[in-house]
Tab-separated table of C-alpha atoms and ligand atoms in Angstrom:
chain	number	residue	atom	x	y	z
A	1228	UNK	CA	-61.097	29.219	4.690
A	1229	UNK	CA	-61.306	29.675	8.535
A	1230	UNK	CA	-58.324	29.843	10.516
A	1231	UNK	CA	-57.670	28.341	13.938
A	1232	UNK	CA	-57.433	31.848	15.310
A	1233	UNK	CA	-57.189	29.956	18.868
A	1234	UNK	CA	-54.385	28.416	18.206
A	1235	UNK	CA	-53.284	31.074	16.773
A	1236	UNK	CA	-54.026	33.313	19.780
A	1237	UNK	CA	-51.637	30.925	21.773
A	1238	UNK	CA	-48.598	30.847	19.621
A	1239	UNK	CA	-49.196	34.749	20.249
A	1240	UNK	CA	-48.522	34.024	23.592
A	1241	UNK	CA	-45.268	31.675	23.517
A	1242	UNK	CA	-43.923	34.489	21.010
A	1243	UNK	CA	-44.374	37.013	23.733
A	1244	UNK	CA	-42.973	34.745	26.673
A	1245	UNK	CA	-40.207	33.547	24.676
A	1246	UNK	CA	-41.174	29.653	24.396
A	1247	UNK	CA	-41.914	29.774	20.747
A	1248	UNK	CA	-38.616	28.041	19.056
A	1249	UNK	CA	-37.503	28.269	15.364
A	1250	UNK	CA	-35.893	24.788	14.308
A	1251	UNK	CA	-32.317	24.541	13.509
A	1252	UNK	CA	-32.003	23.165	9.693
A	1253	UNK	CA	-28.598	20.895	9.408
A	1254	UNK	CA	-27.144	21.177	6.244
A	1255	UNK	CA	-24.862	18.136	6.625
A	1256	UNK	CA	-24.666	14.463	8.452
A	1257	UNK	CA	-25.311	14.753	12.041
A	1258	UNK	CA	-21.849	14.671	13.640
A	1259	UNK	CA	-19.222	16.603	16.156
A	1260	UNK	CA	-19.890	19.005	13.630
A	1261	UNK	CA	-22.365	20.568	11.468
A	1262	UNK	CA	-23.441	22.586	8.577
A	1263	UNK	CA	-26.322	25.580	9.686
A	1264	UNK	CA	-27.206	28.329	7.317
A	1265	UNK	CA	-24.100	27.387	5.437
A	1266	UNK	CA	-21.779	27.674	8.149
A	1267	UNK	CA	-19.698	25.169	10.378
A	1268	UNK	CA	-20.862	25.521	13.596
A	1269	UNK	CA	-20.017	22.283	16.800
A	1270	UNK	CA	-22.695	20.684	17.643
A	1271	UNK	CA	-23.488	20.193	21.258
A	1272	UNK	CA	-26.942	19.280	20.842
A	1273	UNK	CA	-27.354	15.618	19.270
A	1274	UNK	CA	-27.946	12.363	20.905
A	1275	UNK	CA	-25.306	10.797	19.217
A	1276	UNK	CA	-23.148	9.887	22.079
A	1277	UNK	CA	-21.066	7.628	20.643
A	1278	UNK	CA	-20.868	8.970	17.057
A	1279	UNK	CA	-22.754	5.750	15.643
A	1280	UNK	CA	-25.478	7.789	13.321
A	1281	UNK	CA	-22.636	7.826	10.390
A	1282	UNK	CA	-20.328	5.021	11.500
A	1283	UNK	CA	-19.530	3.385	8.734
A	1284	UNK	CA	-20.234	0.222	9.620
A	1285	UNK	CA	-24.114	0.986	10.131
A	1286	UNK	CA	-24.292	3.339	6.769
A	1287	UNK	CA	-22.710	0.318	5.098
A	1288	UNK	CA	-24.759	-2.363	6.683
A	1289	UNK	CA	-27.923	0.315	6.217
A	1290	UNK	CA	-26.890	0.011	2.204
A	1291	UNK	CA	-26.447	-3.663	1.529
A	1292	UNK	CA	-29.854	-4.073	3.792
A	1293	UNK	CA	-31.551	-1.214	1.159
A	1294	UNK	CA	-29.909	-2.894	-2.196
A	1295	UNK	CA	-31.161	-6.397	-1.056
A	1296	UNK	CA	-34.187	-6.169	0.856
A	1297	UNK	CA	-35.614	-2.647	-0.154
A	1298	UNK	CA	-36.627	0.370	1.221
A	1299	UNK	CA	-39.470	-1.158	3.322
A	1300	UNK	CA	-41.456	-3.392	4.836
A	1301	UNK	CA	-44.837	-3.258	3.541
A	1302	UNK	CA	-46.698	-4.539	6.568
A	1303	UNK	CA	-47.110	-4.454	9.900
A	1304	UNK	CA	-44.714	-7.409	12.052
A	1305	UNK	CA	-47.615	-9.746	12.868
A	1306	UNK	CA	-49.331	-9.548	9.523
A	1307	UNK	CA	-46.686	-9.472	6.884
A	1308	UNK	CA	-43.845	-7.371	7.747
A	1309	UNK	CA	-41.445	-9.806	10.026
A	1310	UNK	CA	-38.214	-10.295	8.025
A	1311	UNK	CA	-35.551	-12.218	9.599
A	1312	UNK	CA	-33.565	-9.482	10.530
A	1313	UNK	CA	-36.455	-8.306	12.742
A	1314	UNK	CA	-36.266	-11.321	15.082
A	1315	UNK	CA	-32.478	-11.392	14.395
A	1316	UNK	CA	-32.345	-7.607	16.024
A	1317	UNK	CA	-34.191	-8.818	19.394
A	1318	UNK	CA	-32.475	-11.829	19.949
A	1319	UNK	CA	-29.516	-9.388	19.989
A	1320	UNK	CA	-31.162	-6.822	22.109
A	1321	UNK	CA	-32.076	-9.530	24.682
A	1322	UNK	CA	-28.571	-11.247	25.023
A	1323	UNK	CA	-27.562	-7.240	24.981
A	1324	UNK	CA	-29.785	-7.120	27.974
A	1325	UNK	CA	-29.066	-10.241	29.283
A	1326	UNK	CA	-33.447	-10.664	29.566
A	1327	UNK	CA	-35.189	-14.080	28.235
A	1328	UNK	CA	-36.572	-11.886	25.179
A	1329	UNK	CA	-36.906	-8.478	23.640
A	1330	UNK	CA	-39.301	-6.549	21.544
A	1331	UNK	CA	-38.350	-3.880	19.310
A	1332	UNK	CA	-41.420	-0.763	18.731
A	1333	UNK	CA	-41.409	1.845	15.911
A	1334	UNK	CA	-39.220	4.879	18.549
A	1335	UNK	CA	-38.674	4.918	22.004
A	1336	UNK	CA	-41.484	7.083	22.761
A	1337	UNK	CA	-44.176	4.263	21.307
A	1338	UNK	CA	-42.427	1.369	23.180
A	1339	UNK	CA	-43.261	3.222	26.575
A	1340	UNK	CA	-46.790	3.973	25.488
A	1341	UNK	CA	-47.391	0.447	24.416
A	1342	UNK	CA	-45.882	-1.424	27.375
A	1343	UNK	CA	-47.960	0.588	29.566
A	1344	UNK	CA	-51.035	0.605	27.929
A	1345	UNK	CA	-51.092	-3.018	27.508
A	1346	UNK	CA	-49.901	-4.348	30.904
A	1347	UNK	CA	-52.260	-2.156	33.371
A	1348	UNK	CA	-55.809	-2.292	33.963
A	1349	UNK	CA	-57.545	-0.712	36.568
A	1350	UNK	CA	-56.603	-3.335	39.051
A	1351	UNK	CA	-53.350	-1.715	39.232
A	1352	UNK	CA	-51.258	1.226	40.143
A	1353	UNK	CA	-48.718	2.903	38.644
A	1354	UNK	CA	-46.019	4.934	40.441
A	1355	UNK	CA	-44.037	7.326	38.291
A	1356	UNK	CA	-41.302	9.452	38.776
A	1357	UNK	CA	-42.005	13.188	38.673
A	1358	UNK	CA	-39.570	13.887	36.332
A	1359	UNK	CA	-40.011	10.888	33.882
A	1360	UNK	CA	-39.953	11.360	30.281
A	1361	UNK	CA	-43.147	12.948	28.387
A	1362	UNK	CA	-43.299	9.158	26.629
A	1363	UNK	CA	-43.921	7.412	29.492
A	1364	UNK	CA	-46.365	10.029	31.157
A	1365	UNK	CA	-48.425	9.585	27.806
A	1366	UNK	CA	-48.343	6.061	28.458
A	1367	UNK	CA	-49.935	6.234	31.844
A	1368	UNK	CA	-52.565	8.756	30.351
A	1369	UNK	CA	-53.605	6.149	27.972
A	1370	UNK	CA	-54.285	3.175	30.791
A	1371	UNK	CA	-57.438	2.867	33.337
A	1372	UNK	CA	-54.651	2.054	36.115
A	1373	UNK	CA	-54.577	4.428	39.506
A	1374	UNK	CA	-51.462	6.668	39.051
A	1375	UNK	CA	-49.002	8.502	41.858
A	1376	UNK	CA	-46.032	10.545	41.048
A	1377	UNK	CA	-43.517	10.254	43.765
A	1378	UNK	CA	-40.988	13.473	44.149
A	1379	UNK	CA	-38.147	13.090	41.801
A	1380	UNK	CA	-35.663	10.112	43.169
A	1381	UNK	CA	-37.197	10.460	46.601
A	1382	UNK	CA	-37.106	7.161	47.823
A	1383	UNK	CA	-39.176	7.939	51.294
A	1384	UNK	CA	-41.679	9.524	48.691
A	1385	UNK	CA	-41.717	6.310	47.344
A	1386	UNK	CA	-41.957	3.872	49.817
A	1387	UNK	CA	-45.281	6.091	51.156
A	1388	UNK	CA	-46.699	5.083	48.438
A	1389	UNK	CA	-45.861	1.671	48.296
A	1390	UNK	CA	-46.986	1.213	51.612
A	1391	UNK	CA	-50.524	2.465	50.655
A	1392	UNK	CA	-50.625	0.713	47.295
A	1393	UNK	CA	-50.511	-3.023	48.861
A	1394	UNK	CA	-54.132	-4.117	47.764
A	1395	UNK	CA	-53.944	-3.890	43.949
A	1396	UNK	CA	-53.218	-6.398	41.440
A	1397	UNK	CA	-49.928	-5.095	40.439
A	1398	UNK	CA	-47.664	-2.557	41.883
A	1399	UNK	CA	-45.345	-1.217	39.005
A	1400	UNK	CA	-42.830	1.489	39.552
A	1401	UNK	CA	-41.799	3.257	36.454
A	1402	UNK	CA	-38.425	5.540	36.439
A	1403	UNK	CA	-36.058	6.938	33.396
A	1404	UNK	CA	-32.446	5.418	34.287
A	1405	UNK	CA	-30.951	8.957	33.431
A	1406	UNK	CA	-33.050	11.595	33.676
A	1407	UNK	CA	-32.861	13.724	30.346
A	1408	UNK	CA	-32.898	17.178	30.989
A	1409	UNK	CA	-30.836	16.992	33.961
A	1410	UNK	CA	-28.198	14.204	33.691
A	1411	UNK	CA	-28.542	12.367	37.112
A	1412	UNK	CA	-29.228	8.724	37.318
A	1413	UNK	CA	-32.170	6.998	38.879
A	1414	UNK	CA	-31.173	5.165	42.677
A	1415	UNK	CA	-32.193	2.102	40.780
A	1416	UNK	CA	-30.755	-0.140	43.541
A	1417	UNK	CA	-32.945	1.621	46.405
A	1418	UNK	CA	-36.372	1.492	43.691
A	1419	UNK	CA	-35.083	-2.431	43.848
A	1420	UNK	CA	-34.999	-3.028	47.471
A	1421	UNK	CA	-38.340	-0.975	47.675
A	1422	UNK	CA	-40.065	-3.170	45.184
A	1423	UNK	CA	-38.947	-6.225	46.885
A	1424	UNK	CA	-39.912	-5.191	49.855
A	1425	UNK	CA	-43.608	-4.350	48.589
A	1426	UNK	CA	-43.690	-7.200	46.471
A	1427	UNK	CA	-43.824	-4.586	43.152
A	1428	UNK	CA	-42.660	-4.616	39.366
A	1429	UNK	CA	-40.024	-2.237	38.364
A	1430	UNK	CA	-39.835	-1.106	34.751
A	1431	UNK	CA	-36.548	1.522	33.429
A	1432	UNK	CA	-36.867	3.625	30.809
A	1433	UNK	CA	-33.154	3.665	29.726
A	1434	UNK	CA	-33.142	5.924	26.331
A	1435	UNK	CA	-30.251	7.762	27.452
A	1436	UNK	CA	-28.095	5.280	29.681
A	1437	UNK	CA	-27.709	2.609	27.028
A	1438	UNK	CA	-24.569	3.170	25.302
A	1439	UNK	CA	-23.643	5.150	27.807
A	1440	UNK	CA	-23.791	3.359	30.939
A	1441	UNK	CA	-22.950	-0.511	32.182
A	1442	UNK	CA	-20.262	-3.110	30.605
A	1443	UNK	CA	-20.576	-1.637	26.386
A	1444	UNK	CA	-23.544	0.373	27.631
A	1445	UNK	CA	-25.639	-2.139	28.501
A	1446	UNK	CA	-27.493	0.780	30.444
A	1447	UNK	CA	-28.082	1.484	34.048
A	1448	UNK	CA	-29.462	-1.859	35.418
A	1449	UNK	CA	-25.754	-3.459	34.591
A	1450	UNK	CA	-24.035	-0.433	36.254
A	1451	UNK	CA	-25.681	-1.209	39.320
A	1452	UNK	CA	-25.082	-4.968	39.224
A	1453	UNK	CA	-28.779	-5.313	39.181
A	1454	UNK	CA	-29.087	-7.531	36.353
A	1455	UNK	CA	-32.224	-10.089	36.435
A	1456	UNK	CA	-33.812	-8.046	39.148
A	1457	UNK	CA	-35.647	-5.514	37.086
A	1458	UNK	CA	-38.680	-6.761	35.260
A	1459	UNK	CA	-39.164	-4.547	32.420
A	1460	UNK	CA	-35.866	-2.582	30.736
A	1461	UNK	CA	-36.613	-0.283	27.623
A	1462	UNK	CA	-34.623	1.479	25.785
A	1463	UNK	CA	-34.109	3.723	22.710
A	1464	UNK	CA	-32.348	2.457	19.529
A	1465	UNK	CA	-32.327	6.628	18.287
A	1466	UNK	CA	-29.837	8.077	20.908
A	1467	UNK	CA	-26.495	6.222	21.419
A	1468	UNK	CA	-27.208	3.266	19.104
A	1469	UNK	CA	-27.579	6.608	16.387
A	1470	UNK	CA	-30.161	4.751	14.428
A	1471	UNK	CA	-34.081	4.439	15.298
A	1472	UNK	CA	-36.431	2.607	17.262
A	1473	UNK	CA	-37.647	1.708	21.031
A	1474	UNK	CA	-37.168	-2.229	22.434
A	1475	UNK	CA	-38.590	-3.613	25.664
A	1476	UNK	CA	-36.602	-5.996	27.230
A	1477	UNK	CA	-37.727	-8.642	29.916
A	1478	UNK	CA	-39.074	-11.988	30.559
A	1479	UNK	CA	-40.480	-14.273	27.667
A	1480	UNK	CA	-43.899	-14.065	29.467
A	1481	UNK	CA	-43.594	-10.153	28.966
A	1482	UNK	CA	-42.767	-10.445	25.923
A	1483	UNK	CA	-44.965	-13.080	24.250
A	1484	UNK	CA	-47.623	-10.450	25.968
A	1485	UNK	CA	-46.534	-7.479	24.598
A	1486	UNK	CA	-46.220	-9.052	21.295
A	1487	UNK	CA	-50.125	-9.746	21.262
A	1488	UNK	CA	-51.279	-6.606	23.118
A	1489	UNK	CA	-48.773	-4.035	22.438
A	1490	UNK	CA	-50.633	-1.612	19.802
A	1491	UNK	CA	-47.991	0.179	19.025
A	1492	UNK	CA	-46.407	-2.656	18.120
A	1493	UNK	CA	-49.823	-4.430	16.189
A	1494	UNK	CA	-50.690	-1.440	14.507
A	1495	UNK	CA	-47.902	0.501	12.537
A	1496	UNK	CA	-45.157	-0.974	9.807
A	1497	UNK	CA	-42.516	-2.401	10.820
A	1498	UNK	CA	-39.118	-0.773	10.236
A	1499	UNK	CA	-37.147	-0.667	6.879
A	1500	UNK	CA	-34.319	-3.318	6.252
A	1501	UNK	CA	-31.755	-0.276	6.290
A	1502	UNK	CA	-32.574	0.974	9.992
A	1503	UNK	CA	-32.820	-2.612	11.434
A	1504	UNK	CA	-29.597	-3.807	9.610
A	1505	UNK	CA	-27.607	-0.416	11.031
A	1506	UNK	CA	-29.086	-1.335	14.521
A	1507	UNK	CA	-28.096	-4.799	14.358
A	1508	UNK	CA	-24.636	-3.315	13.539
A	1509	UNK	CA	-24.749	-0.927	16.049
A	1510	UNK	CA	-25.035	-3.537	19.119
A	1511	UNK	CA	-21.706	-5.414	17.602
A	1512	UNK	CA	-20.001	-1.761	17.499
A	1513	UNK	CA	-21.156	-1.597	21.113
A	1514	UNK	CA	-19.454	-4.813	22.070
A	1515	UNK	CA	-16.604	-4.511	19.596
A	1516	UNK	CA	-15.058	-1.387	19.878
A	1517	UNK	CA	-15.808	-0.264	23.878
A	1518	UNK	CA	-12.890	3.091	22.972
A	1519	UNK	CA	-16.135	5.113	21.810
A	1520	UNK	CA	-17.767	4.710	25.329
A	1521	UNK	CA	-13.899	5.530	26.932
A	1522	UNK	CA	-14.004	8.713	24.996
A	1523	UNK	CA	-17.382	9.622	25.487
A	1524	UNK	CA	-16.917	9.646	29.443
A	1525	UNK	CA	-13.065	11.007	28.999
A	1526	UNK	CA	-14.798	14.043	26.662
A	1527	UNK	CA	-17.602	14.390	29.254
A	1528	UNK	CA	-15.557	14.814	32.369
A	1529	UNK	CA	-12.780	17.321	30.902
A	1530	UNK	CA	-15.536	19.480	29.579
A	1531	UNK	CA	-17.347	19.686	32.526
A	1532	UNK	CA	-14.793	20.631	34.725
A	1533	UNK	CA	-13.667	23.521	32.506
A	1534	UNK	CA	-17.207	24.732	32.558
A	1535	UNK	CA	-17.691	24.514	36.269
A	1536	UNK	CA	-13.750	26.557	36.421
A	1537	UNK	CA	-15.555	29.120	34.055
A	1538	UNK	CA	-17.907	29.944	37.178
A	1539	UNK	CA	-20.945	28.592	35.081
A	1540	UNK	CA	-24.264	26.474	37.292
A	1541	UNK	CA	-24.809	23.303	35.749
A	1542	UNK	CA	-27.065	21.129	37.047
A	1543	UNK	CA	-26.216	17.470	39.161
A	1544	UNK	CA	-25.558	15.801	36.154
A	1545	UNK	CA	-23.621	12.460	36.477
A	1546	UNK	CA	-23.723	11.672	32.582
A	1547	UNK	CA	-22.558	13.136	29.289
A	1548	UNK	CA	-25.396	15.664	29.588
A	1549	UNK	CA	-24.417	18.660	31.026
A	1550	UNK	CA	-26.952	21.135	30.958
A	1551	UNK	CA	-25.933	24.437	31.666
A	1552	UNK	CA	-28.847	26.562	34.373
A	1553	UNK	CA	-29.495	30.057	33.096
A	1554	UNK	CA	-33.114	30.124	34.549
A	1555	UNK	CA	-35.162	32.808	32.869
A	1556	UNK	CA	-36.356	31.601	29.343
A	1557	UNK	CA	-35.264	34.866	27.353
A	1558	UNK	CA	-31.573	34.934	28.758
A	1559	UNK	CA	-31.170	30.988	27.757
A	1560	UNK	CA	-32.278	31.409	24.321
A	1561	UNK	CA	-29.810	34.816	23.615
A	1562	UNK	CA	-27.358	32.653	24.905
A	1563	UNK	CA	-28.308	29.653	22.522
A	1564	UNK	CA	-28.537	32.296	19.954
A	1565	UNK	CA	-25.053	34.136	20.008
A	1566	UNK	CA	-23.526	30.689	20.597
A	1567	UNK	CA	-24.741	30.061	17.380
A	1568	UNK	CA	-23.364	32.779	15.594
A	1569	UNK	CA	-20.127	32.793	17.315
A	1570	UNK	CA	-20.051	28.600	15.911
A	1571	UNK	CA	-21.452	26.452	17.972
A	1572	UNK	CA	-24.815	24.705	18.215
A	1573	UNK	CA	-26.120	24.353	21.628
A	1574	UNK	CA	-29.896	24.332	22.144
A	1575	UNK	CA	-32.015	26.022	24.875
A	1576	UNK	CA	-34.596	23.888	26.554
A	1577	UNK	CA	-37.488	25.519	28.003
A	1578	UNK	CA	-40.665	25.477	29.230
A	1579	UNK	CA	-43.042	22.822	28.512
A	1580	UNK	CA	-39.936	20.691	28.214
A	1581	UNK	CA	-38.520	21.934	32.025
A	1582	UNK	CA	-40.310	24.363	34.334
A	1583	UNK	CA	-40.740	28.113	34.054
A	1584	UNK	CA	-37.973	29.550	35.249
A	1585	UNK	CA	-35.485	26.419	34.915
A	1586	UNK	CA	-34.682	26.904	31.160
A	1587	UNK	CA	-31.205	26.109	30.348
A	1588	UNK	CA	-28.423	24.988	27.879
A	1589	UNK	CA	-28.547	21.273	27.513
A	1590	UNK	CA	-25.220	20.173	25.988
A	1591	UNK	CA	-24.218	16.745	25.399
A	1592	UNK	CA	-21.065	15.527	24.581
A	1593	UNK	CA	-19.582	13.084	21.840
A	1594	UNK	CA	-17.144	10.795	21.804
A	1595	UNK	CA	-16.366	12.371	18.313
A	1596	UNK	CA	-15.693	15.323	19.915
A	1597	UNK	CA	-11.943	16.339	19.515
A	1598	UNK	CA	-10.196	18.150	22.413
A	1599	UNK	CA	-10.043	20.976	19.540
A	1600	UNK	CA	-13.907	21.445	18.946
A	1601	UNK	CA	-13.887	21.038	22.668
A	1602	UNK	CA	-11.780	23.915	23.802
A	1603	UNK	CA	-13.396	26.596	20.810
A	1604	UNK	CA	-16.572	25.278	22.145
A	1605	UNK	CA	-15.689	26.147	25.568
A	1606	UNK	CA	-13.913	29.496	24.462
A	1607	UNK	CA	-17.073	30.723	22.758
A	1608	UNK	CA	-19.084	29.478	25.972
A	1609	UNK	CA	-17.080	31.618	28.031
A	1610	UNK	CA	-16.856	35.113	25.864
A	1611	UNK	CA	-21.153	34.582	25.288
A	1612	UNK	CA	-21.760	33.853	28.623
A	1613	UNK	CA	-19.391	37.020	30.079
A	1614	UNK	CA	-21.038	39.526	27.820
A	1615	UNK	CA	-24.919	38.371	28.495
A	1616	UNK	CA	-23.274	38.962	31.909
A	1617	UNK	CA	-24.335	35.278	33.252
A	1618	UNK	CA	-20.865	34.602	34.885
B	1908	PLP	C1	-35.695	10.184	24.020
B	1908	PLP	C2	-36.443	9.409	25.008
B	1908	PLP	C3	-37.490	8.579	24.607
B	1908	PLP	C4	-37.958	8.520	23.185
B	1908	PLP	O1	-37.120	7.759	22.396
B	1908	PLP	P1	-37.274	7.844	20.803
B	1908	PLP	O2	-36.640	6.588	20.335
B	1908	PLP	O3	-36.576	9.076	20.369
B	1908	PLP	O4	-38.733	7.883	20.519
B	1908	PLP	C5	-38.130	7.822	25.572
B	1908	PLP	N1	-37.773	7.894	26.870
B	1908	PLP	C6	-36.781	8.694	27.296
B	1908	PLP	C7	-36.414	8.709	28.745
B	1908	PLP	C8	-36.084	9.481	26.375
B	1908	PLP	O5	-35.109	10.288	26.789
């Protein structure tokens, strides 16, 4: 048979500049730690901020939804695939929220792509921060709208734009709420003032703020007391929440919308009783026991200062990712590499994901985390990082 020798020809090439990445295969639950190759190593890599992917709550709310309503859905939501617990889980996410409605899509990375798809025609512009996530870039790609990329949280950037973007239908500003490979949060309350002031729609991508940020984590737009003055608010039910799935949040006329237009949403099964059920769970975690979120942020800001003492550059994070900045791809994956065999997991990020020459160590912290895994984590940190001579 013939072979895709072109794509062959450029795997060639990421081997050679060091972008090609074998997967790490976890032997055990995802958790503070793990099981690779057979040995126990700490994870530092996961999403699961707040420990919720085997809380037992959700794993036994994930079970009881299995026993009694199966293992799927067997339809799409507007066909024959919306059981109770589907509307059940938005009217949650929307008091969550504190929005008229929410919708809940397949992953985070499908909500963005059909919110934007759906609301923007080529009467409009979009206005996207340079460093958004990959999701919501794809989602631009797929409209007819105009598109600008202002400099990353550069709010004069931003207002120039505005100010030449004032004849279109609909001006809508698009930003991630935390930024993922770097940690900082979007100046949401200076992107609110601007889009008052140019009468324009802002929509947050908050995948890695809810959970993590606002009263339980209801994500960046209730950190910054900005509640009811953002129109769209998405979010990722895969990260903190530890399950699966993407919700937009907003207005009942958004929603309603999305719910007819959103393909997405029209066009792929809905999810199985067992991940809705554990989400549902998950949001009553969230507003029943707040001591994960205090131990998430109590984890994150004792292991960052011991990692700044150790002389390591980590970037202007202001969240439970801390990425350590090693720069050249080869030297961040040997690092990621002997961390591994000295015990602990923590992944190198490289280019396409950040720019050549900006690879790094993204770590991100638990609440599961115990000050022990902490302190061998940062003791193999510091002996790998001394003898690839990067402090
Ligand atoms: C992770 C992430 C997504 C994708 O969410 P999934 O639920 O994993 O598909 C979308 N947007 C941002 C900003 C993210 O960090």
């Amino acid at each position: 048979m013939k072979e895709f020798e072109f794509l062959k020809a450029e795997l060639d090439k990421m081997k050679e500049n060091k972008t090609w990445q074998q997967m790490k295969q976890i032997e055990t639950k995802q958790g503070p730690s793990v099981e690779v190759k057979g040995e126990n190593v700490i994870q530092l890599s996961s999403n699961n901020y707040l420990g919720l992917t085997s809380h037992p709550r959700l794993v036994e709310a994930a079970k009881r939804a299995a026993e009694e309503f199966g293992a799927g859905t067997g339809s799409v939501r507007t066909i024959a695939g919306t059981f109770t617990m589907h509307n059940e889980l938005e009217k949650k996410l929307a008091n969550f929220k504190k929005t008229e409605a929410a919708l809940v899509f397949q992953s985070g990375f499908t909500t963005n792509q059909g919110v934007l798809s759906s609301i923007l025609t080529k009467e409009d512009i979009v206005i996207s921060d340079e460093l958004n996530h990959a999701s919501i870039i794809d989602g631009i790609r797929l409209t007819k709208a105009d598109k600008k990329v202002y400099r990353h949280v550069d709010m004069d950037d931003l207002e120039r734009v505005l100010k030449k973007s004032m004849n279109y239908r609909m001006r809508l500003i698009v930003t991630d709420g935390v930024f993922s490979m770097d940690g900082n949060i979007a100046p949401l309350p200076d992107i609110v003032k601007l889009a008052e002031a140019y009468d324009a729609f802002v929509m947050v991508d908050d995948a890695h703020a809810s959970g993590v940020l606002g009263k339980n984590g209801r994500g960046t737009v209730n950190h910054f007391g900005l509640d009811g003055r953002v129109h769209i608010q998405v979010g990722t039910l895969s990260k903190a929440i530890g399950v699966l799935g993407g919700y937009a949040a907003g207005s009942q006329v958004l929603i309603d919308y999305l719910r007819h237009k959103g393909r997405p949403f029209l066009f792929s099964t809905s999810h199985p009783p067992a991940v809705t059920a554990a989400c549902i769970e998950a949001i009553d975690v969230l507003l029943e026991e707040p001591e994960h979120m205090e131990k998430l942020w109590e984890n994150t800001a004792y292991f960052k200062d011991k990692l700044v003492q150790m002389g390591l550059t980590l970037t202007k994070s202001e969240t439970p990712i801390v990425p350590i900045l090693i720069g050249e791809e080869e030297k961040a994956q040997a690092l990621s590499d002997l961390l591994l065999t000295r015990g602990v997991f923590a992944q190198s990020i490289v280019y396409p994901t950040v720019a050549q020459g900006k690879a790094r160590i993204r770590t991100i912290i638990t609440a599961e985390h115990t000050k022990e895994e902490l302190d061998r984590a940062l003791e193999v940190i510091r002996s790998a990082a001394k003898e690839l001579q990067l402090v």
